[in-house]
């Protein structure tokens, strides 16, 4: 149950926490207090008298729901502000390959107006015999390249044991699609202060995604960015996944977190990336995360879906113009 | 096999048809001739000598493939030209409800810049006990309302036996998603001269859709418009279907037919229709087909997904601006 | 609303039909009368006084629901009785290829204990350039071959215009998966007296299937057999479709029609057909419909999924033994 | 490349490892040696002279493939032998609830002929606010209850950091569907000596499942059991997931590991569990893992899918009889 008070004082909050906090979860957001699993009869008359509004039904993922948290959450990093009033661009290679290559890619990202550099140092690969990433060395290259161009870093953390290590180098944790329901990992990043970019699992429903986000929020961290990156459907011959562009307006309605789109993993092939990126922006995305490479055929991973530097510039320019069309009143 | 000649004369074409046409299919498009099921050794030396290029592999749906037909097909109706250089808007109610209501909706469509009026006179309903449409009376209302505002008509034909009847009133035949593989119906409209708007089936792969189009083309009619209208996936809680926006650039690469998007059936709920419509345009669609109603809660069918007149104007305005961004060189 | 009376007389039925039949649908089954779209307040006190039980909620597909029709429907043909107390085997080639070949296949079917011969005379092919069936000639061969071995015939009817023609030769109409929502065709076979075998569409939900069956029932024909034949999912590399074996117990609970399984189209490859056939029987299917061929590599269509004659014997033997295990109390 | 020798000596193996082991992976199984990423020209003439057979193409998941490992792998635990010649039954509650309850359930499992007791001590729950399991206390109860009835234990391990702890109590590690691509966890259990029961992810393809198994095998542990537990499709109204029963024969062809079926999670509702369990056995499963509860409405988790004790006995009896039908020559 969610109770919205006209005004609520700290002692009142404390009193409600004391009364209910032993048996159930109590959450506070502004004048709203959410107490799970209770009904009106569990409240005192005094509580009801000062309540402005009571919501009896809400999603299980309560802190991630606009029913409880109606206002937008803005995610802030040193060089970026991720929200639906602007368009954030994150770009970089799939894998960190070398110090020099990453510097070159960071320069390209910067030129295109990106504020975040992406790159994988720990890679979740389908096969154990594929390249698994450079590890900590890759993290160092990422930090250096980002700093050289005043960019933030986003990079994947694959297990609980690496949260501290990755956290020393990155500005944003990425949770990959395959780990969207790795609950131990979600709990671990939820206890940090760093923003978390949570990618939707390949067959995760909207509710699954919000429940996964709630694991992070439950730890006290609501600096969360959600990413639609294509879902698995019956048709994967020409697109590797199906970009569920309709998830963007749905998530914007349901949750306060900014919603981005990853057209590279959705499409899987570079000639489809720009149309799908622009579709994501037109549907209302807060930003794009895109893979780039100057020599895709030699990329360590995911070459076929990498945009060339010149294509990134075209994409970024059109994306900004479409965002401007949306922002006209 | 597809043979492209530097130039080809009518007697040469006739000669090849005589030689191969008995055992297999022979198709002509400009300087290209496609002969299915043969190999180079079936050709005479003289044929090979004058060939500019030979393609050994091609999709089964050969006439619907850019391998055989590289240039765009433009679909022309009295008031519209449907192609990827422009943005065609089709709008109207789900069902034809009454003469007056349809006139009102036609006026709204016209104001928004639509050139085609949509409306169902024969309705494919999941349940036999739901409203099945006004039939021929509905067709008459459609024709009158469209003529009153200089619009074209598009309406669904549900079976072979109705092709003549519907053809007397409509400018474009619609083949619905549930009938995408009703091969008898596809053959029947393939023998007419009217354009055909073919909607992708709920679980039709891209190749299934192109093979369905080929049934129409095989009858001699290539005035075909393809429509992405959402596919069936594991997630239908918030969107009724999943708009496969990535199908738009894929189809544009594979086939010469214009590709439109139907955001109303994809979304199923009106608040999602505009973002998905704009996503379709940004992905490169040649147009939009949208359901509208001035009083959705009283609509005979599909009320929840109908846009209000004022929302249609907003959508059309933003859609045109996004199309303009794409058309900038 | 469904009203169950302790006993109901013909005049009472007539009176209710007269009272409600103009505005809504009225259905009778034994002591039950279903009147759609009304509430208790529309009934007279006298009606309520004699009612034994009232069901306010029921599926739209009311005649196809056990809520209205709790007892099993048994489908009877000259040589078969299709129900869940027995195991009916239907076998034959995918396409009718020639008179002699069909005779040979009919003999094989008979030896394996089949009572129905299957074979396609009109073939719904994905491509317009694939073999489309022998047409009426194929129907004649089917009839002759079946008669020679005291078998029934099941064969597909693809459009409304062929219902009379096919009905002159077959004992059971087959509606193919691609036509499951060809509502004109469903209405047409609903007006005949012949049993209809309705295959589930590739992406049809259970409710879609029951609504499609209701189109047939609404015409007055409840001699309906439902067939699970594999659905379209994300994984079609090793099985062509995914046999939804769990649909068998679900349908048995929801509907009075017998439910059969088609392992050939589900699997798509012959080495998977027997395990999936036996799974269907173990899940409670009323029978199997299987494609066979003595020389699969030369089959006109679907060779890879055809069982060899000797494999059919093995399958039939094990299927019957599994059915016996289920029938033990 | 896989080279099969007529006979191979240890020095020869060592020599090949020395030659190729630095740059690529070298695997040995009997007379077969697999060297990834090389071609025939990388071998010496002497190598080729003694080779009996060379396979140039094989799946990436090479150790999990019958191309490299043609013979069945039998998984052995103190009280069970899991293979396709027999039928192993694993049963128990979804969550460990209390010491007494678990003892009661273990007794039921034993009576039904189970040799393995299942139960969750660490629970992967969709929501962070749902019961997360009893943790180590639950592991202790499991061990005690299993020992009291001479049963093995299978229980889920959810993260790398718990592998040691869980390994002290269990006989078989379970990797849950949501963690099927938690590569850090797969690597961790791959380094242990305990058997691993790997559940297929909700949207994992067959190849994804085999690559996940290969992560375990790559660590040196091939005591692997694969479990089909239902996949996510467009239809989840009546079954919670879709049991992909056709995956059983596919996996048996492709991989040497025993394949089991989990009908409880596939169905999600107890009245569907027995038909789906029997379908799994008829399709060739090596065993069943089933959830049971004596008072499902009070279960801590997944009550609706729990079988009652008396139903488990019925299921086990029929399952064994069906297995016997399959094992007849």
PDB file of N, CA, C and O in Angstrom, chain B residues 196-237:
ATOM      1  N   UNK B 196      -2.278  -3.706 -54.020  1.00  0.00           N
ATOM      2  CA  UNK B 196      -2.587  -4.598 -52.902  1.00  0.00           C
ATOM      3  C   UNK B 196      -1.699  -4.210 -51.715  1.00  0.00           C
ATOM      4  O   UNK B 196      -0.477  -4.158 -51.854  1.00  0.00           O
ATOM      5  N   UNK B 197      -2.321  -3.938 -50.584  1.00  0.00           N
ATOM      6  CA  UNK B 197      -1.575  -3.676 -49.357  1.00  0.00           C
ATOM      7  C   UNK B 197      -1.561  -4.963 -48.543  1.00  0.00           C
ATOM      8  O   UNK B 197      -2.595  -5.383 -48.017  1.00  0.00           O
ATOM      9  N   UNK B 198      -0.379  -5.589 -48.433  1.00  0.00           N
ATOM     10  CA  UNK B 198      -0.258  -6.908 -47.811  1.00  0.00           C
ATOM     11  C   UNK B 198       0.311  -6.757 -46.411  1.00  0.00           C
ATOM     12  O   UNK B 198       1.453  -6.332 -46.240  1.00  0.00           O
ATOM     13  N   UNK B 199      -0.472  -7.124 -45.421  1.00  0.00           N
ATOM     14  CA  UNK B 199       0.007  -7.025 -44.045  1.00  0.00           C
ATOM     15  C   UNK B 199       0.754  -8.290 -43.643  1.00  0.00           C
ATOM     16  O   UNK B 199       0.318  -9.403 -43.954  1.00  0.00           O
ATOM     17  N   UNK B 200       1.842  -8.077 -42.938  1.00  0.00           N
ATOM     18  CA  UNK B 200       2.640  -9.201 -42.455  1.00  0.00           C
ATOM     19  C   UNK B 200       1.857  -9.991 -41.408  1.00  0.00           C
ATOM     20  O   UNK B 200       1.270  -9.405 -40.492  1.00  0.00           O
ATOM     21  N   UNK B 201       1.858 -11.308 -41.520  1.00  0.00           N
ATOM     22  CA  UNK B 201       1.202 -12.154 -40.526  1.00  0.00           C
ATOM     23  C   UNK B 201       1.876 -12.037 -39.176  1.00  0.00           C
ATOM     24  O   UNK B 201       3.056 -11.696 -39.080  1.00  0.00           O
ATOM     25  N   UNK B 202       1.131 -12.362 -38.141  1.00  0.00           N
ATOM     26  CA  UNK B 202       1.626 -12.200 -36.784  1.00  0.00           C
ATOM     27  C   UNK B 202       2.897 -12.973 -36.488  1.00  0.00           C
ATOM     28  O   UNK B 202       3.676 -12.587 -35.640  1.00  0.00           O
ATOM     29  N   UNK B 203       3.070 -14.094 -37.174  1.00  0.00           N
ATOM     30  CA  UNK B 203       4.298 -14.856 -36.933  1.00  0.00           C
ATOM     31  C   UNK B 203       4.975 -15.179 -38.248  1.00  0.00           C
ATOM     32  O   UNK B 203       5.672 -16.175 -38.371  1.00  0.00           O
ATOM     33  N   UNK B 204       4.779 -14.307 -39.217  1.00  0.00           N
ATOM     34  CA  UNK B 204       5.405 -14.525 -40.520  1.00  0.00           C
ATOM     35  C   UNK B 204       6.836 -14.016 -40.499  1.00  0.00           C
ATOM     36  O   UNK B 204       7.092 -12.889 -40.073  1.00  0.00           O
ATOM     37  N   UNK B 205       7.752 -14.836 -40.965  1.00  0.00           N
ATOM     38  CA  UNK B 205       9.126 -14.377 -41.126  1.00  0.00           C
ATOM     39  C   UNK B 205       9.182 -13.427 -42.325  1.00  0.00           C
ATOM     40  O   UNK B 205       8.232 -13.333 -43.109  1.00  0.00           O
ATOM     41  N   UNK B 206      10.291 -12.730 -42.440  1.00  0.00           N
ATOM     42  CA  UNK B 206      10.492 -11.837 -43.592  1.00  0.00           C
ATOM     43  C   UNK B 206      10.361 -12.647 -44.893  1.00  0.00           C
ATOM     44  O   UNK B 206       9.721 -12.196 -45.853  1.00  0.00           O
ATOM     45  N   UNK B 207      10.937 -13.836 -44.908  1.00  0.00           N
ATOM     46  CA  UNK B 207      10.853 -14.652 -46.131  1.00  0.00           C
ATOM     47  C   UNK B 207       9.420 -15.087 -46.407  1.00  0.00           C
ATOM     48  O   UNK B 207       8.996 -15.122 -47.568  1.00  0.00           O
ATOM     49  N   UNK B 208       8.671 -15.423 -45.373  1.00  0.00           N
ATOM     50  CA  UNK B 208       7.251 -15.771 -45.580  1.00  0.00           C
ATOM     51  C   UNK B 208       6.502 -14.609 -46.238  1.00  0.00           C
ATOM     52  O   UNK B 208       5.677 -14.804 -47.120  1.00  0.00           O
ATOM     53  N   UNK B 209       6.781 -13.402 -45.752  1.00  0.00           N
ATOM     54  CA  UNK B 209       6.091 -12.222 -46.285  1.00  0.00           C
ATOM     55  C   UNK B 209       6.437 -12.032 -47.757  1.00  0.00           C
ATOM     56  O   UNK B 209       5.554 -11.771 -48.590  1.00  0.00           O
ATOM     57  N   UNK B 210       7.712 -12.196 -48.095  1.00  0.00           N
ATOM     58  CA  UNK B 210       8.110 -12.000 -49.490  1.00  0.00           C
ATOM     59  C   UNK B 210       7.535 -13.097 -50.386  1.00  0.00           C
ATOM     60  O   UNK B 210       7.136 -12.834 -51.525  1.00  0.00           O
ATOM     61  N   UNK B 211       7.446 -14.316 -49.870  1.00  0.00           N
ATOM     62  CA  UNK B 211       6.821 -15.383 -50.663  1.00  0.00           C
ATOM     63  C   UNK B 211       5.329 -15.124 -50.852  1.00  0.00           C
ATOM     64  O   UNK B 211       4.781 -15.434 -51.915  1.00  0.00           O
ATOM     65  N   UNK B 212       4.677 -14.550 -49.842  1.00  0.00           N
ATOM     66  CA  UNK B 212       3.259 -14.209 -49.990  1.00  0.00           C
ATOM     67  C   UNK B 212       3.099 -13.130 -51.063  1.00  0.00           C
ATOM     68  O   UNK B 212       2.211 -13.211 -51.924  1.00  0.00           O
ATOM     69  N   UNK B 213       3.978 -12.119 -51.029  1.00  0.00           N
ATOM     70  CA  UNK B 213       3.933 -11.074 -52.063  1.00  0.00           C
ATOM     71  C   UNK B 213       4.143 -11.686 -53.446  1.00  0.00           C
ATOM     72  O   UNK B 213       3.519 -11.279 -54.437  1.00  0.00           O
ATOM     73  N   UNK B 214       5.008 -12.692 -53.494  1.00  0.00           N
ATOM     74  CA  UNK B 214       5.305 -13.322 -54.787  1.00  0.00           C
ATOM     75  C   UNK B 214       4.066 -13.994 -55.375  1.00  0.00           C
ATOM     76  O   UNK B 214       3.921 -14.073 -56.592  1.00  0.00           O
ATOM     77  N   UNK B 215       3.183 -14.512 -54.518  1.00  0.00           N
ATOM     78  CA  UNK B 215       1.925 -15.080 -55.032  1.00  0.00           C
ATOM     79  C   UNK B 215       1.135 -14.026 -55.799  1.00  0.00           C
ATOM     80  O   UNK B 215       0.506 -14.315 -56.810  1.00  0.00           O
ATOM     81  N   UNK B 216       1.171 -12.796 -55.312  1.00  0.00           N
ATOM     82  CA  UNK B 216       0.459 -11.703 -56.003  1.00  0.00           C
ATOM     83  C   UNK B 216       1.202 -11.351 -57.293  1.00  0.00           C
ATOM     84  O   UNK B 216       0.610 -11.245 -58.367  1.00  0.00           O
ATOM     85  N   UNK B 217       2.519 -11.214 -57.163  1.00  0.00           N
ATOM     86  CA  UNK B 217       3.330 -10.863 -58.334  1.00  0.00           C
ATOM     87  C   UNK B 217       3.217 -11.928 -59.420  1.00  0.00           C
ATOM     88  O   UNK B 217       3.195 -11.610 -60.620  1.00  0.00           O
ATOM     89  N   UNK B 218       3.139 -13.188 -59.011  1.00  0.00           N
ATOM     90  CA  UNK B 218       3.078 -14.284 -59.985  1.00  0.00           C
ATOM     91  C   UNK B 218       1.828 -14.187 -60.847  1.00  0.00           C
ATOM     92  O   UNK B 218       1.791 -14.688 -61.972  1.00  0.00           O
ATOM     93  N   UNK B 219       0.806 -13.504 -60.351  1.00  0.00           N
ATOM     94  CA  UNK B 219      -0.410 -13.302 -61.139  1.00  0.00           C
ATOM     95  C   UNK B 219      -0.292 -12.122 -62.088  1.00  0.00           C
ATOM     96  O   UNK B 219      -1.192 -11.871 -62.881  1.00  0.00           O
ATOM     97  N   UNK B 220       0.793 -11.375 -61.988  1.00  0.00           N
ATOM     98  CA  UNK B 220       0.993 -10.255 -62.897  1.00  0.00           C
ATOM     99  C   UNK B 220       0.837  -8.881 -62.247  1.00  0.00           C
ATOM    100  O   UNK B 220       0.969  -7.852 -62.911  1.00  0.00           O
ATOM    101  N   UNK B 221       0.582  -8.848 -60.943  1.00  0.00           N
ATOM    102  CA  UNK B 221       0.339  -7.585 -60.260  1.00  0.00           C
ATOM    103  C   UNK B 221       1.484  -7.282 -59.289  1.00  0.00           C
ATOM    104  O   UNK B 221       1.646  -7.983 -58.293  1.00  0.00           O
ATOM    105  N   UNK B 222       2.264  -6.250 -59.608  1.00  0.00           N
ATOM    106  CA  UNK B 222       3.354  -5.889 -58.687  1.00  0.00           C
ATOM    107  C   UNK B 222       3.107  -4.542 -58.010  1.00  0.00           C
ATOM    108  O   UNK B 222       4.021  -3.966 -57.424  1.00  0.00           O
ATOM    109  N   UNK B 223       1.893  -4.061 -58.061  1.00  0.00           N
ATOM    110  CA  UNK B 223       1.532  -2.843 -57.313  1.00  0.00           C
ATOM    111  C   UNK B 223       1.234  -3.287 -55.875  1.00  0.00           C
ATOM    112  O   UNK B 223       0.078  -3.396 -55.465  1.00  0.00           O
ATOM    113  N   UNK B 224       2.309  -3.551 -55.145  1.00  0.00           N
ATOM    114  CA  UNK B 224       2.205  -4.162 -53.815  1.00  0.00           C
ATOM    115  C   UNK B 224       2.819  -3.231 -52.767  1.00  0.00           C
ATOM    116  O   UNK B 224       3.880  -2.663 -52.990  1.00  0.00           O
ATOM    117  N   UNK B 225       2.136  -3.092 -51.666  1.00  0.00           N
ATOM    118  CA  UNK B 225       2.659  -2.354 -50.500  1.00  0.00           C
ATOM    119  C   UNK B 225       2.762  -3.364 -49.361  1.00  0.00           C
ATOM    120  O   UNK B 225       1.794  -4.078 -49.078  1.00  0.00           O
ATOM    121  N   UNK B 226       3.905  -3.416 -48.701  1.00  0.00           N
ATOM    122  CA  UNK B 226       4.062  -4.311 -47.549  1.00  0.00           C
ATOM    123  C   UNK B 226       3.852  -3.509 -46.268  1.00  0.00           C
ATOM    124  O   UNK B 226       4.256  -2.346 -46.187  1.00  0.00           O
ATOM    125  N   UNK B 227       3.236  -4.136 -45.275  1.00  0.00           N
ATOM    126  CA  UNK B 227       2.976  -3.432 -44.012  1.00  0.00           C
ATOM    127  C   UNK B 227       3.454  -4.253 -42.815  1.00  0.00           C
ATOM    128  O   UNK B 227       3.013  -5.386 -42.607  1.00  0.00           O
ATOM    129  N   UNK B 228       4.362  -3.650 -42.052  1.00  0.00           N
ATOM    130  CA  UNK B 228       4.755  -4.222 -40.755  1.00  0.00           C
ATOM    131  C   UNK B 228       3.738  -3.744 -39.724  1.00  0.00           C
ATOM    132  O   UNK B 228       3.528  -2.542 -39.554  1.00  0.00           O
ATOM    133  N   UNK B 229       3.104  -4.701 -39.014  1.00  0.00           N
ATOM    134  CA  UNK B 229       2.021  -4.349 -38.077  1.00  0.00           C
ATOM    135  C   UNK B 229       2.171  -5.001 -36.721  1.00  0.00           C
ATOM    136  O   UNK B 229       1.217  -5.112 -35.974  1.00  0.00           O
ATOM    137  N   UNK B 230       3.408  -5.393 -36.421  1.00  0.00           N
ATOM    138  CA  UNK B 230       3.631  -6.003 -35.111  1.00  0.00           C
ATOM    139  C   UNK B 230       3.596  -7.516 -35.221  1.00  0.00           C
ATOM    140  O   UNK B 230       2.745  -8.062 -35.909  1.00  0.00           O
ATOM    141  N   UNK B 231       4.505  -8.160 -34.528  1.00  0.00           N
ATOM    142  CA  UNK B 231       4.570  -9.617 -34.525  1.00  0.00           C
ATOM    143  C   UNK B 231       4.251 -10.133 -33.132  1.00  0.00           C
ATOM    144  O   UNK B 231       4.249  -9.381 -32.158  1.00  0.00           O
ATOM    145  N   UNK B 232       3.977 -11.419 -33.069  1.00  0.00           N
ATOM    146  CA  UNK B 232       3.623 -12.033 -31.795  1.00  0.00           C
ATOM    147  C   UNK B 232       4.902 -12.529 -31.123  1.00  0.00           C
ATOM    148  O   UNK B 232       5.638 -13.327 -31.698  1.00  0.00           O
ATOM    149  N   UNK B 233       5.137 -12.064 -29.903  1.00  0.00           N
ATOM    150  CA  UNK B 233       6.319 -12.490 -29.161  1.00  0.00           C
ATOM    151  C   UNK B 233       5.888 -12.881 -27.754  1.00  0.00           C
ATOM    152  O   UNK B 233       4.696 -12.898 -27.447  1.00  0.00           O
ATOM    153  N   UNK B 234       6.856 -13.166 -26.903  1.00  0.00           N
ATOM    154  CA  UNK B 234       6.534 -13.596 -25.539  1.00  0.00           C
ATOM    155  C   UNK B 234       5.958 -12.458 -24.697  1.00  0.00           C
ATOM    156  O   UNK B 234       5.442 -12.705 -23.615  1.00  0.00           O
ATOM    157  N   UNK B 235       6.079 -11.226 -25.162  1.00  0.00           N
ATOM    158  CA  UNK B 235       5.663 -10.120 -24.297  1.00  0.00           C
ATOM    159  C   UNK B 235       4.514  -9.344 -24.935  1.00  0.00           C
ATOM    160  O   UNK B 235       4.697  -8.600 -25.894  1.00  0.00           O
ATOM    161  N   UNK B 236       3.314  -9.535 -24.423  1.00  0.00           N
ATOM    162  CA  UNK B 236       2.170  -8.797 -24.970  1.00  0.00           C
ATOM    163  C   UNK B 236       1.332  -8.171 -23.855  1.00  0.00           C
ATOM    164  O   UNK B 236       0.147  -7.942 -24.029  1.00  0.00           O
ATOM    165  N   UNK B 237       1.982  -7.884 -22.752  1.00  0.00           N
ATOM    166  CA  UNK B 237       1.225  -7.306 -21.648  1.00  0.00           C
ATOM    167  C   UNK B 237       0.946  -5.821 -21.872  1.00  0.00           C
ATOM    168  O   UNK B 237      -0.159  -5.355 -21.620  1.00  0.00           O
TER     169      UNK B 237
END
